[in-house]
JSON list of C-alpha atoms in Angstrom, two decimals:
[
{"chain": "A", "resi": 1, "resn": "ASP", "atom": "CA", "xyz": [115.13, 93.75, 83.12]},
{"chain": "A", "resi": 2, "resn": "THR", "atom": "CA", "xyz": [117.74, 94.72, 85.61]},
{"chain": "A", "resi": 3, "resn": "VAL", "atom": "CA", "xyz": [116.34, 95.03, 89.15]},
{"chain": "A", "resi": 4, "resn": "MET", "atom": "CA", "xyz": [118.17, 96.75, 91.98]},
{"chain": "A", "resi": 5, "resn": "ALA", "atom": "CA", "xyz": [117.23, 95.29, 95.38]},
{"chain": "A", "resi": 6, "resn": "LEU", "atom": "CA", "xyz": [118.61, 94.22, 98.75]},
{"chain": "A", "resi": 7, "resn": "LEU", "atom": "CA", "xyz": [119.35, 90.51, 99.08]},
{"chain": "A", "resi": 8, "resn": "LEU", "atom": "CA", "xyz": [117.87, 89.62, 102.46]},
{"chain": "A", "resi": 9, "resn": "PHE", "atom": "CA", "xyz": [118.86, 85.91, 102.29]},
{"chain": "A", "resi": 10, "resn": "ALA", "atom": "CA", "xyz": [119.48, 83.05, 99.95]},
{"chain": "A", "resi": 11, "resn": "LYS", "atom": "CA", "xyz": [118.87, 79.35, 100.46]},
{"chain": "A", "resi": 12, "resn": "LYS", "atom": "CA", "xyz": [118.17, 76.23, 98.52]},
{"chain": "A", "resi": 13, "resn": "LYS", "atom": "CA", "xyz": [114.67, 74.91, 98.23]},
{"chain": "A", "resi": 14, "resn": "ARG", "atom": "CA", "xyz": [114.21, 71.53, 96.67]},
{"chain": "A", "resi": 15, "resn": "GLY", "atom": "CA", "xyz": [117.72, 71.87, 95.18]},
{"chain": "A", "resi": 16, "resn": "GLU", "atom": "CA", "xyz": [116.95, 75.22, 93.56]},
{"chain": "A", "resi": 17, "resn": "PRO", "atom": "CA", "xyz": [118.34, 78.58, 94.69]},
{"chain": "A", "resi": 18, "resn": "TYR", "atom": "CA", "xyz": [115.70, 80.63, 96.49]},
{"chain": "A", "resi": 19, "resn": "LEU", "atom": "CA", "xyz": [116.37, 84.38, 96.92]},
{"chain": "A", "resi": 20, "resn": "ILE", "atom": "CA", "xyz": [114.47, 86.86, 99.05]},
{"chain": "A", "resi": 21, "resn": "LEU", "atom": "CA", "xyz": [114.92, 90.43, 97.74]},
{"chain": "A", "resi": 22, "resn": "SER", "atom": "CA", "xyz": [113.57, 93.64, 99.13]},
{"chain": "A", "resi": 23, "resn": "ARG", "atom": "CA", "xyz": [113.25, 97.17, 97.80]},
{"chain": "A", "resi": 24, "resn": "THR", "atom": "CA", "xyz": [111.30, 98.35, 100.89]},
{"chain": "A", "resi": 25, "resn": "HIS", "atom": "CA", "xyz": [113.75, 97.43, 103.65]},
{"chain": "A", "resi": 26, "resn": "PRO", "atom": "CA", "xyz": [115.48, 100.47, 105.28]},
{"chain": "A", "resi": 27, "resn": "LYS", "atom": "CA", "xyz": [118.88, 98.96, 104.59]},
{"chain": "A", "resi": 28, "resn": "PHE", "atom": "CA", "xyz": [118.13, 99.21, 100.88]},
{"chain": "A", "resi": 29, "resn": "LEU", "atom": "CA", "xyz": [117.92, 103.00, 101.27]},
{"chain": "A", "resi": 30, "resn": "ILE", "atom": "CA", "xyz": [121.19, 102.99, 103.24]},
{"chain": "A", "resi": 31, "resn": "GLU", "atom": "CA", "xyz": [122.97, 101.05, 100.47]},
{"chain": "A", "resi": 32, "resn": "LEU", "atom": "CA", "xyz": [121.63, 103.48, 97.84]},
{"chain": "A", "resi": 33, "resn": "LEU", "atom": "CA", "xyz": [122.92, 106.38, 99.81]},
{"chain": "A", "resi": 34, "resn": "LYS", "atom": "CA", "xyz": [126.35, 104.71, 100.12]},
{"chain": "A", "resi": 35, "resn": "ARG", "atom": "CA", "xyz": [126.49, 104.49, 96.32]},
{"chain": "A", "resi": 36, "resn": "GLU", "atom": "CA", "xyz": [125.85, 108.25, 95.94]},
{"chain": "A", "resi": 37, "resn": "VAL", "atom": "CA", "xyz": [127.69, 109.60, 99.03]},
{"chain": "A", "resi": 38, "resn": "PRO", "atom": "CA", "xyz": [131.28, 108.33, 99.31]},
{"chain": "A", "resi": 39, "resn": "GLU", "atom": "CA", "xyz": [131.68, 110.12, 102.68]},
{"chain": "A", "resi": 40, "resn": "ILE", "atom": "CA", "xyz": [129.29, 107.56, 104.19]},
{"chain": "A", "resi": 41, "resn": "VAL", "atom": "CA", "xyz": [131.58, 104.65, 103.09]},
{"chain": "A", "resi": 42, "resn": "GLU", "atom": "CA", "xyz": [134.65, 106.57, 104.24]},
{"chain": "A", "resi": 43, "resn": "GLY", "atom": "CA", "xyz": [133.06, 107.04, 107.69]},
{"chain": "A", "resi": 44, "resn": "GLU", "atom": "CA", "xyz": [133.06, 110.87, 107.60]},
{"chain": "A", "resi": 45, "resn": "VAL", "atom": "CA", "xyz": [129.26, 110.89, 107.68]},
{"chain": "A", "resi": 46, "resn": "GLU", "atom": "CA", "xyz": [127.28, 108.37, 109.77]},
{"chain": "A", "resi": 47, "resn": "ILE", "atom": "CA", "xyz": [123.67, 107.32, 109.19]},
{"chain": "A", "resi": 48, "resn": "LYS", "atom": "CA", "xyz": [122.19, 107.15, 112.71]},
{"chain": "A", "resi": 49, "resn": "GLY", "atom": "CA", "xyz": [118.69, 106.04, 111.74]},
{"chain": "A", "resi": 50, "resn": "VAL", "atom": "CA", "xyz": [116.36, 105.41, 108.86]},
{"chain": "A", "resi": 51, "resn": "ALA", "atom": "CA", "xyz": [112.56, 105.29, 108.82]},
{"chain": "A", "resi": 52, "resn": "ARG", "atom": "CA", "xyz": [110.55, 104.52, 105.72]},
{"chain": "A", "resi": 53, "resn": "GLU", "atom": "CA", "xyz": [107.06, 104.43, 104.42]},
{"chain": "A", "resi": 54, "resn": "PRO", "atom": "CA", "xyz": [108.04, 102.80, 101.13]},
{"chain": "A", "resi": 55, "resn": "GLY", "atom": "CA", "xyz": [106.99, 104.67, 98.04]},
{"chain": "A", "resi": 56, "resn": "VAL", "atom": "CA", "xyz": [105.87, 107.72, 100.04]},
{"chain": "A", "resi": 57, "resn": "ARG", "atom": "CA", "xyz": [108.51, 109.21, 102.34]},
{"chain": "A", "resi": 58, "resn": "SER", "atom": "CA", "xyz": [111.66, 108.44, 104.30]},
{"chain": "A", "resi": 59, "resn": "LYS", "atom": "CA", "xyz": [113.64, 110.15, 107.05]},
{"chain": "A", "resi": 60, "resn": "VAL", "atom": "CA", "xyz": [117.41, 109.64, 107.32]},
{"chain": "A", "resi": 61, "resn": "CYS", "atom": "CA", "xyz": [119.28, 110.93, 110.40]},
{"chain": "A", "resi": 62, "resn": "VAL", "atom": "CA", "xyz": [122.90, 111.84, 109.62]},
{"chain": "A", "resi": 63, "resn": "PHE", "atom": "CA", "xyz": [125.81, 112.89, 111.78]},
{"chain": "A", "resi": 64, "resn": "SER", "atom": "CA", "xyz": [129.48, 113.80, 111.45]},
{"chain": "A", "resi": 65, "resn": "LYS", "atom": "CA", "xyz": [132.06, 113.83, 114.24]},
{"chain": "A", "resi": 66, "resn": "ASN", "atom": "CA", "xyz": [134.07, 116.45, 112.28]},
{"chain": "A", "resi": 67, "resn": "PRO", "atom": "CA", "xyz": [132.56, 119.88, 113.11]},
{"chain": "A", "resi": 68, "resn": "LYS", "atom": "CA", "xyz": [133.88, 121.22, 109.77]},
{"chain": "A", "resi": 69, "resn": "ILE", "atom": "CA", "xyz": [131.64, 118.79, 107.84]},
{"chain": "A", "resi": 70, "resn": "ASP", "atom": "CA", "xyz": [127.95, 119.53, 107.27]},
{"chain": "A", "resi": 71, "resn": "PRO", "atom": "CA", "xyz": [126.45, 116.04, 106.91]},
{"chain": "A", "resi": 72, "resn": "LEU", "atom": "CA", "xyz": [123.17, 117.42, 105.48]},
{"chain": "A", "resi": 73, "resn": "SER", "atom": "CA", "xyz": [124.94, 119.22, 102.66]},
{"chain": "A", "resi": 74, "resn": "LEU", "atom": "CA", "xyz": [127.09, 116.22, 101.83]},
{"chain": "A", "resi": 75, "resn": "VAL", "atom": "CA", "xyz": [124.17, 113.79, 101.68]},
{"chain": "A", "resi": 76, "resn": "ILE", "atom": "CA", "xyz": [121.83, 116.09, 99.78]},
{"chain": "A", "resi": 77, "resn": "GLY", "atom": "CA", "xyz": [124.55, 117.42, 97.41]},
{"chain": "A", "resi": 78, "resn": "TYR", "atom": "CA", "xyz": [124.64, 120.66, 95.41]},
{"chain": "A", "resi": 79, "resn": "GLY", "atom": "CA", "xyz": [121.07, 121.30, 94.23]},
{"chain": "A", "resi": 80, "resn": "GLY", "atom": "CA", "xyz": [120.02, 117.83, 95.38]},
{"chain": "A", "resi": 81, "resn": "SER", "atom": "CA", "xyz": [122.54, 116.13, 93.05]},
{"chain": "A", "resi": 82, "resn": "ARG", "atom": "CA", "xyz": [123.22, 113.25, 95.43]},
{"chain": "A", "resi": 83, "resn": "ILE", "atom": "CA", "xyz": [119.78, 112.63, 96.92]},
{"chain": "A", "resi": 84, "resn": "ARG", "atom": "CA", "xyz": [117.85, 112.95, 93.65]},
{"chain": "A", "resi": 85, "resn": "PRO", "atom": "CA", "xyz": [119.19, 109.70, 92.10]},
{"chain": "A", "resi": 86, "resn": "VAL", "atom": "CA", "xyz": [118.32, 107.82, 95.29]},
{"chain": "A", "resi": 87, "resn": "SER", "atom": "CA", "xyz": [114.82, 109.29, 95.25]},
{"chain": "A", "resi": 88, "resn": "GLU", "atom": "CA", "xyz": [114.47, 108.41, 91.57]},
{"chain": "A", "resi": 89, "resn": "GLU", "atom": "CA", "xyz": [115.55, 104.77, 92.20]},
{"chain": "A", "resi": 90, "resn": "LEU", "atom": "CA", "xyz": [112.85, 104.60, 94.86]},
{"chain": "A", "resi": 91, "resn": "ARG", "atom": "CA", "xyz": [110.31, 105.86, 92.27]},
{"chain": "A", "resi": 92, "resn": "GLY", "atom": "CA", "xyz": [109.97, 109.37, 93.61]},
{"chain": "A", "resi": 93, "resn": "GLU", "atom": "CA", "xyz": [109.96, 108.63, 97.32]},
{"chain": "A", "resi": 94, "resn": "ARG", "atom": "CA", "xyz": [110.60, 111.84, 99.23]},
{"chain": "A", "resi": 95, "resn": "ILE", "atom": "CA", "xyz": [113.69, 111.61, 101.39]},
{"chain": "A", "resi": 96, "resn": "ASP", "atom": "CA", "xyz": [114.11, 113.97, 104.33]},
{"chain": "A", "resi": 97, "resn": "VAL", "atom": "CA", "xyz": [117.68, 114.24, 105.52]},
{"chain": "A", "resi": 98, "resn": "VAL", "atom": "CA", "xyz": [117.80, 115.27, 109.18]},
{"chain": "A", "resi": 99, "resn": "ARG", "atom": "CA", "xyz": [120.63, 116.29, 111.46]},
{"chain": "A", "resi": 100, "resn": "TRP", "atom": "CA", "xyz": [120.98, 113.73, 114.25]},
{"chain": "A", "resi": 101, "resn": "SER", "atom": "CA", "xyz": [121.50, 114.90, 117.83]},
{"chain": "A", "resi": 102, "resn": "GLN", "atom": "CA", "xyz": [122.12, 113.03, 121.02]},
{"chain": "A", "resi": 103, "resn": "ASP", "atom": "CA", "xyz": [119.80, 115.50, 122.76]},
{"chain": "A", "resi": 104, "resn": "LEU", "atom": "CA", "xyz": [116.31, 113.94, 122.31]},
{"chain": "A", "resi": 105, "resn": "LYS", "atom": "CA", "xyz": [114.53, 117.27, 122.36]},
{"chain": "A", "resi": 106, "resn": "GLU", "atom": "CA", "xyz": [116.82, 118.70, 119.70]},
{"chain": "A", "resi": 107, "resn": "LEU", "atom": "CA", "xyz": [116.42, 115.56, 117.59]},
{"chain": "A", "resi": 108, "resn": "ILE", "atom": "CA", "xyz": [112.62, 115.82, 117.75]},
{"chain": "A", "resi": 109, "resn": "LYS", "atom": "CA", "xyz": [112.80, 119.45, 116.67]},
{"chain": "A", "resi": 110, "resn": "ASN", "atom": "CA", "xyz": [114.92, 118.44, 113.71]},
{"chain": "A", "resi": 111, "resn": "LEU", "atom": "CA", "xyz": [112.61, 115.57, 112.81]},
{"chain": "A", "resi": 112, "resn": "LEU", "atom": "CA", "xyz": [109.51, 117.74, 112.71]},
{"chain": "A", "resi": 113, "resn": "GLN", "atom": "CA", "xyz": [110.96, 120.53, 110.58]},
{"chain": "A", "resi": 114, "resn": "PRO", "atom": "CA", "xyz": [109.92, 122.66, 108.79]},
{"chain": "A", "resi": 115, "resn": "ALA", "atom": "CA", "xyz": [107.41, 123.14, 111.63]},
{"chain": "A", "resi": 116, "resn": "GLN", "atom": "CA", "xyz": [108.69, 125.36, 114.41]},
{"chain": "A", "resi": 117, "resn": "VAL", "atom": "CA", "xyz": [108.73, 123.34, 117.62]},
{"chain": "A", "resi": 118, "resn": "LEU", "atom": "CA", "xyz": [108.21, 125.64, 120.62]},
{"chain": "A", "resi": 119, "resn": "GLU", "atom": "CA", "xyz": [108.46, 123.01, 123.39]},
{"chain": "A", "resi": 120, "resn": "VAL", "atom": "CA", "xyz": [109.12, 119.31, 123.84]},
{"chain": "A", "resi": 121, "resn": "ARG", "atom": "CA", "xyz": [107.90, 117.55, 127.02]},
{"chain": "A", "resi": 122, "resn": "LEU", "atom": "CA", "xyz": [108.73, 113.97, 127.96]},
{"chain": "A", "resi": 123, "resn": "LEU", "atom": "CA", "xyz": [105.81, 112.23, 129.74]},
{"chain": "A", "resi": 124, "resn": "GLU", "atom": "CA", "xyz": [104.83, 108.91, 131.24]},
{"chain": "A", "resi": 125, "resn": "ASN", "atom": "CA", "xyz": [108.31, 107.84, 132.33]},
{"chain": "A", "resi": 126, "resn": "GLY", "atom": "CA", "xyz": [109.79, 108.73, 128.92]},
{"chain": "A", "resi": 127, "resn": "LYS", "atom": "CA", "xyz": [107.33, 106.66, 126.84]},
{"chain": "A", "resi": 128, "resn": "ARG", "atom": "CA", "xyz": [105.47, 109.63, 125.27]},
{"chain": "A", "resi": 129, "resn": "VAL", "atom": "CA", "xyz": [106.41, 113.02, 124.06]},
{"chain": "A", "resi": 130, "resn": "GLU", "atom": "CA", "xyz": [104.25, 116.16, 123.77]},
{"chain": "A", "resi": 131, "resn": "VAL", "atom": "CA", "xyz": [105.38, 118.62, 121.17]},
{"chain": "A", "resi": 132, "resn": "CYS", "atom": "CA", "xyz": [104.03, 122.19, 121.11]},
{"chain": "A", "resi": 133, "resn": "VAL", "atom": "CA", "xyz": [103.94, 124.08, 117.84]},
{"chain": "A", "resi": 134, "resn": "PRO", "atom": "CA", "xyz": [102.20, 127.25, 116.70]},
{"chain": "A", "resi": 135, "resn": "LYS", "atom": "CA", "xyz": [98.52, 126.66, 116.00]},
{"chain": "A", "resi": 136, "resn": "GLU", "atom": "CA", "xyz": [98.87, 127.26, 112.25]},
{"chain": "A", "resi": 137, "resn": "GLN", "atom": "CA", "xyz": [101.72, 124.73, 111.99]},
{"chain": "A", "resi": 138, "resn": "VAL", "atom": "CA", "xyz": [100.08, 121.65, 113.66]},
{"chain": "A", "resi": 139, "resn": "SER", "atom": "CA", "xyz": [99.18, 120.11, 110.30]},
{"chain": "A", "resi": 140, "resn": "LEU", "atom": "CA", "xyz": [102.67, 120.88, 108.98]},
{"chain": "A", "resi": 141, "resn": "ALA", "atom": "CA", "xyz": [104.27, 119.08, 111.98]},
{"chain": "A", "resi": 142, "resn": "ILE", "atom": "CA", "xyz": [101.92, 116.07, 111.63]},
{"chain": "A", "resi": 143, "resn": "GLY", "atom": "CA", "xyz": [102.32, 115.77, 107.87]},
{"chain": "A", "resi": 144, "resn": "LYS", "atom": "CA", "xyz": [99.91, 114.52, 105.18]},
{"chain": "A", "resi": 145, "resn": "GLY", "atom": "CA", "xyz": [98.19, 111.48, 106.55]},
{"chain": "A", "resi": 146, "resn": "GLY", "atom": "CA", "xyz": [100.32, 111.71, 109.73]},
{"chain": "A", "resi": 147, "resn": "ILE", "atom": "CA", "xyz": [103.45, 110.64, 107.85]},
{"chain": "A", "resi": 148, "resn": "ASN", "atom": "CA", "xyz": [105.86, 113.16, 109.43]},
{"chain": "A", "resi": 149, "resn": "VAL", "atom": "CA", "xyz": [104.95, 112.06, 113.02]},
{"chain": "A", "resi": 150, "resn": "LYS", "atom": "CA", "xyz": [104.83, 108.39, 112.02]},
{"chain": "A", "resi": 151, "resn": "LEU", "atom": "CA", "xyz": [108.42, 108.46, 110.67]},
{"chain": "A", "resi": 152, "resn": "ALA", "atom": "CA", "xyz": [109.65, 110.51, 113.62]},
{"chain": "A", "resi": 153, "resn": "THR", "atom": "CA", "xyz": [108.01, 107.98, 116.00]},
{"chain": "A", "resi": 154, "resn": "LYS", "atom": "CA", "xyz": [109.77, 105.10, 114.28]},
{"chain": "A", "resi": 155, "resn": "LEU", "atom": "CA", "xyz": [113.15, 106.85, 114.63]},
{"chain": "A", "resi": 156, "resn": "ILE", "atom": "CA", "xyz": [112.89, 107.76, 118.36]},
{"chain": "A", "resi": 157, "resn": "ASN", "atom": "CA", "xyz": [110.70, 104.83, 119.41]},
{"chain": "A", "resi": 158, "resn": "LEU", "atom": "CA", "xyz": [108.35, 107.07, 121.45]},
{"chain": "A", "resi": 159, "resn": "ARG", "atom": "CA", "xyz": [104.76, 108.15, 120.82]},
{"chain": "A", "resi": 160, "resn": "ILE", "atom": "CA", "xyz": [104.61, 111.80, 119.74]},
{"chain": "A", "resi": 161, "resn": "ASP", "atom": "CA", "xyz": [101.55, 113.97, 120.39]},
{"chain": "A", "resi": 162, "resn": "VAL", "atom": "CA", "xyz": [101.55, 117.26, 118.44]},
{"chain": "A", "resi": 163, "resn": "LEU", "atom": "CA", "xyz": [99.63, 120.05, 120.18]},
{"chain": "A", "resi": 164, "resn": "SER", "atom": "CA", "xyz": [99.05, 123.67, 119.35]},
{"chain": "A", "resi": 165, "resn": "ASP", "atom": "CA", "xyz": [100.65, 126.25, 121.64]},
{"chain": "A", "resi": 166, "resn": "GLU", "atom": "CA", "xyz": [97.14, 127.19, 122.90]},
{"chain": "A", "resi": 167, "resn": "ASP", "atom": "CA", "xyz": [96.42, 123.57, 123.90]},
{"chain": "A", "resi": 168, "resn": "CYS", "atom": "CA", "xyz": [99.80, 123.32, 125.59]},
{"chain": "A", "resi": 169, "resn": "LYS", "atom": "CA", "xyz": [99.03, 126.39, 127.74]},
{"chain": "A", "resi": 170, "resn": "LYS", "atom": "CA", "xyz": [95.65, 124.88, 128.71]},
{"chain": "A", "resi": 171, "resn": "ILE", "atom": "CA", "xyz": [97.28, 121.60, 129.73]},
{"chain": "A", "resi": 172, "resn": "LYS", "atom": "CA", "xyz": [99.90, 123.41, 131.84]},
{"chain": "A", "resi": 173, "resn": "GLU", "atom": "CA", "xyz": [97.16, 125.43, 133.60]},
{"chain": "A", "resi": 174, "resn": "LEU", "atom": "CA", "xyz": [95.25, 122.24, 134.33]},
{"chain": "A", "resi": 175, "resn": "GLU", "atom": "CA", "xyz": [98.34, 120.58, 135.71]},
{"chain": "A", "resi": 176, "resn": "LYS", "atom": "CA", "xyz": [99.05, 123.59, 137.97]},
{"chain": "A", "resi": 177, "resn": "SER", "atom": "CA", "xyz": [95.50, 123.62, 139.33]},
{"chain": "A", "resi": 178, "resn": "GLN", "atom": "CA", "xyz": [95.71, 119.88, 140.13]},
{"chain": "A", "resi": 179, "resn": "ASN", "atom": "CA", "xyz": [98.97, 120.34, 142.16]}
]
């Protein structure tokens, strides 16, 4: 059988070639995307970050310096024509393509879509983030088994706490009463 994988390293062991391959490494996803999206190889679209839970879901942050280019549309393709073969090669792994932003709050809003993020608060000297969403969208923002928040956390390297708008109001009231 033909196997597509990322070659992590090769060495000789007792005179025999010894190869370490990976299909779960984030770079494998990047290489698959490069095969389907020539604009990545050409440098018109940049991949700013990749987070994976292999076999389940991935998030890919994309960016273009050219304001006339929509990096999401280019990577996804018409009707999913570019992202579908990548997903199929990863045995049905869902791939979320997200618009990258230098503004951390905007990036977090993009990462937690389709949930509507009402507010993003940086806490504890920038080590933790509180995200407020409508009460009925808390589970949507968190994702099944916490996957959405887990991948977003990997990409921004901060702990994310998702709260309902009601809980956010209560926390603000408590903070005001303590000051």
